[in-house]
Amino acid sequence: MDKPGETPQELIDTVRSRVDHILRDVYPEYISFDNGAFAITRGSTQVMIVVRPFTEEDCVVECIAQVVQGATITPELMKFLLRKNAELHLGGFGLLFDDTVVFTHALTGTNMDRNELIAAVASTAIISDYYDDEIVAMAGGKRASDILEL
């Protein structure tokens, strides 16, 4: 039995199944991983889609793109990313523990519909694919396609 405050596994599994069905229909070349995560490729970026616990009654569908790895993190780059976060309507840039620049967008899963998921995945991919080149030009590093065989 789930602990109080935890998202029931049945809910997570139901949302993963819905995500899988939508991705299969819209992105037929998507990748499905054994841990319940998914990935799609667009241009020079790859978007991971992960269903995560949230509350007792809901979970989160997170779209995460690794934008640039190995960039030199400077005050100028940080200003650039924060300003873009203020300008962009969906999602935001962040830094992982190893200073990898990421772009993420999250939705609640229980009532998520097809159009919301498609918009979240597409916007994460489009924004990441666009800004990875700008960030590399500004701060060096490598795009997802420079690291992975996309």
GROMACS .gro file of C-alpha atoms in nm:
model
  150
    1MET     CA    1   0.000   0.000   0.000
    2ASP     CA    2   0.114   0.354  -0.074
    3LYS     CA    3   0.221   0.576   0.214
    4PRO     CA    4   0.002   0.877   0.300
    5GLY     CA    5   0.095   1.172   0.080
    6GLU     CA    6   0.237   0.956  -0.200
    7THR     CA    7   0.099   0.932  -0.550
    8PRO     CA    8  -0.057   0.588  -0.598
    9GLN     CA    9   0.139   0.372  -0.845
   10GLU     CA   10  -0.186   0.291  -1.027
   11LEU     CA   11  -0.232   0.661  -1.107
   12ILE     CA   12   0.127   0.693  -1.230
   13ASP     CA   13   0.083   0.384  -1.447
   14THR     CA   14  -0.246   0.515  -1.592
   15VAL     CA   15  -0.087   0.848  -1.687
   16ARG     CA   16   0.220   0.673  -1.833
   17SER     CA   17  -0.011   0.461  -2.046
   18ARG     CA   18  -0.193   0.773  -2.170
   19VAL     CA   19   0.141   0.944  -2.249
   20ASP     CA   20   0.261   0.632  -2.432
   21HIS     CA   21  -0.057   0.618  -2.641
   22ILE     CA   22  -0.035   0.986  -2.740
   23LEU     CA   23   0.336   0.970  -2.821
   24ARG     CA   24   0.286   0.655  -3.029
   25ASP     CA   25   0.025   0.837  -3.235
   26VAL     CA   26   0.201   1.176  -3.272
   27TYR     CA   27   0.570   1.078  -3.259
   28PRO     CA   28   0.584   0.722  -3.400
   29GLU     CA   29   0.964   0.713  -3.373
   30TYR     CA   30   0.962   0.794  -2.999
   31ILE     CA   31   1.166   0.581  -2.761
   32SER     CA   32   1.011   0.410  -2.459
   33PHE     CA   33   1.239   0.313  -2.169
   34ASP     CA   34   1.190   0.032  -1.917
   35ASN     CA   35   1.168   0.283  -1.631
   36GLY     CA   36   0.853   0.442  -1.778
   37ALA     CA   37   1.029   0.740  -1.939
   38PHE     CA   38   1.002   0.834  -2.305
   39ALA     CA   39   1.210   1.039  -2.549
   40ILE     CA   40   1.153   1.219  -2.878
   41THR     CA   41   1.410   1.380  -3.104
   42ARG     CA   42   1.370   1.709  -3.287
   43GLY     CA   43   1.655   1.876  -3.471
   44SER     CA   44   1.955   1.893  -3.242
   45THR     CA   45   1.768   1.819  -2.920
   46GLN     CA   46   1.610   1.527  -2.741
   47VAL     CA   47   1.314   1.565  -2.505
   48MET     CA   48   1.265   1.320  -2.219
   49ILE     CA   49   0.908   1.278  -2.096
   50VAL     CA   50   0.883   1.149  -1.740
   51VAL     CA   51   0.578   1.087  -1.520
   52ARG     CA   52   0.664   1.174  -1.159
   53PRO     CA   53   0.477   1.150  -0.829
   54PHE     CA   54   0.322   1.473  -0.702
   55THR     CA   55   0.032   1.443  -0.457
   56GLU     CA   56  -0.204   1.172  -0.336
   57GLU     CA   57  -0.439   1.262  -0.620
   58ASP     CA   58  -0.213   1.373  -0.903
   59CYS     CA   59   0.121   1.324  -1.074
   60VAL     CA   60   0.334   1.544  -1.298
   61VAL     CA   61   0.431   1.489  -1.661
   62GLU     CA   62   0.766   1.658  -1.706
   63CYS     CA   63   0.928   1.736  -2.042
   64ILE     CA   64   1.303   1.784  -2.001
   65ALA     CA   65   1.550   1.877  -2.273
   66GLN     CA   66   1.923   1.877  -2.214
   67VAL     CA   67   2.004   2.195  -2.408
   68VAL     CA   68   2.381   2.238  -2.366
   69GLN     CA   69   2.636   2.041  -2.170
   70GLY     CA   70   2.979   2.183  -2.083
   71ALA     CA   71   2.895   2.551  -2.133
   72THR     CA   72   3.098   2.806  -1.937
   73ILE     CA   73   2.850   2.935  -1.680
   74THR     CA   74   2.905   3.311  -1.666
   75PRO     CA   75   2.698   3.595  -1.523
   76GLU     CA   76   2.615   3.692  -1.883
   77LEU     CA   77   2.480   3.344  -1.960
   78MET     CA   78   2.278   3.340  -1.636
   79LYS     CA   79   2.128   3.682  -1.723
   80PHE     CA   80   2.044   3.556  -2.071
   81LEU     CA   81   1.868   3.245  -1.936
   82LEU     CA   82   1.676   3.438  -1.670
   83ARG     CA   83   1.561   3.696  -1.924
   84LYS     CA   84   1.448   3.419  -2.160
   85ASN     CA   85   1.254   3.264  -1.870
   86ALA     CA   86   1.070   3.595  -1.831
   87GLU     CA   87   0.996   3.614  -2.205
   88LEU     CA   88   0.892   3.255  -2.277
   89HIS     CA   89   0.533   3.159  -2.209
   90LEU     CA   90   0.586   2.790  -2.136
   91GLY     CA   91   0.858   2.622  -1.932
   92GLY     CA   92   1.193   2.756  -1.826
   93PHE     CA   93   1.568   2.714  -1.838
   94GLY     CA   94   1.765   2.573  -1.548
   95LEU     CA   95   2.097   2.417  -1.451
   96LEU     CA   96   2.158   2.061  -1.340
   97PHE     CA   97   2.410   1.971  -1.069
   98ASP     CA   98   2.685   1.945  -1.335
   99ASP     CA   99   2.593   2.284  -1.493
  100THR     CA  100   2.415   2.127  -1.789
  101VAL     CA  101   2.165   2.381  -1.925
  102VAL     CA  102   1.817   2.228  -1.944
  103PHE     CA  103   1.475   2.344  -2.051
  104THR     CA  104   1.176   2.195  -1.870
  105HIS     CA  105   0.800   2.218  -1.890
  106ALA     CA  106   0.562   2.031  -1.658
  107LEU     CA  107   0.191   1.948  -1.659
  108THR     CA  108  -0.029   1.785  -1.401
  109GLY     CA  109  -0.113   1.438  -1.524
  110THR     CA  110  -0.455   1.341  -1.398
  111ASN     CA  111  -0.654   1.575  -1.622
  112MET     CA  112  -0.391   1.625  -1.893
  113ASP     CA  113  -0.538   1.600  -2.239
  114ARG     CA  114  -0.382   1.512  -2.571
  115ASN     CA  115  -0.341   1.873  -2.688
  116GLU     CA  116  -0.169   1.977  -2.365
  117LEU     CA  117   0.088   1.698  -2.390
  118ILE     CA  118   0.154   1.763  -2.759
  119ALA     CA  119   0.199   2.137  -2.690
  120ALA     CA  120   0.432   2.072  -2.394
  121VAL     CA  121   0.653   1.827  -2.585
  122ALA     CA  122   0.659   2.041  -2.899
  123SER     CA  123   0.733   2.368  -2.718
  124THR     CA  124   1.012   2.205  -2.515
  125ALA     CA  125   1.164   2.064  -2.834
  126ILE     CA  126   1.129   2.381  -3.040
  127ILE     CA  127   1.267   2.613  -2.771
  128SER     CA  128   1.558   2.381  -2.689
  129ASP     CA  129   1.643   2.323  -3.054
  130TYR     CA  130   1.644   2.698  -3.117
  131TYR     CA  131   1.838   2.819  -2.813
  132ASP     CA  132   2.103   2.546  -2.802
  133ASP     CA  133   2.288   2.711  -3.091
  134GLU     CA  134   2.270   3.056  -2.926
  135ILE     CA  135   2.398   2.920  -2.595
  136VAL     CA  136   2.686   2.731  -2.759
  137ALA     CA  137   2.785   3.046  -2.950
  138MET     CA  138   2.775   3.247  -2.628
  139ALA     CA  139   2.923   3.002  -2.377
  140GLY     CA  140   3.062   2.699  -2.560
  141GLY     CA  141   2.961   2.344  -2.479
  142LYS     CA  142   2.780   2.077  -2.675
  143ARG     CA  143   2.422   2.033  -2.789
  144ALA     CA  144   2.239   1.704  -2.735
  145SER     CA  145   2.307   1.605  -3.097
  146ASP     CA  146   2.679   1.668  -3.045
  147ILE     CA  147   2.677   1.419  -2.756
  148LEU     CA  148   2.414   1.165  -2.859
  149GLU     CA  149   2.370   0.994  -3.189
  150LEU     CA  150   2.030   1.143  -3.272
   0.00000   0.00000   0.00000
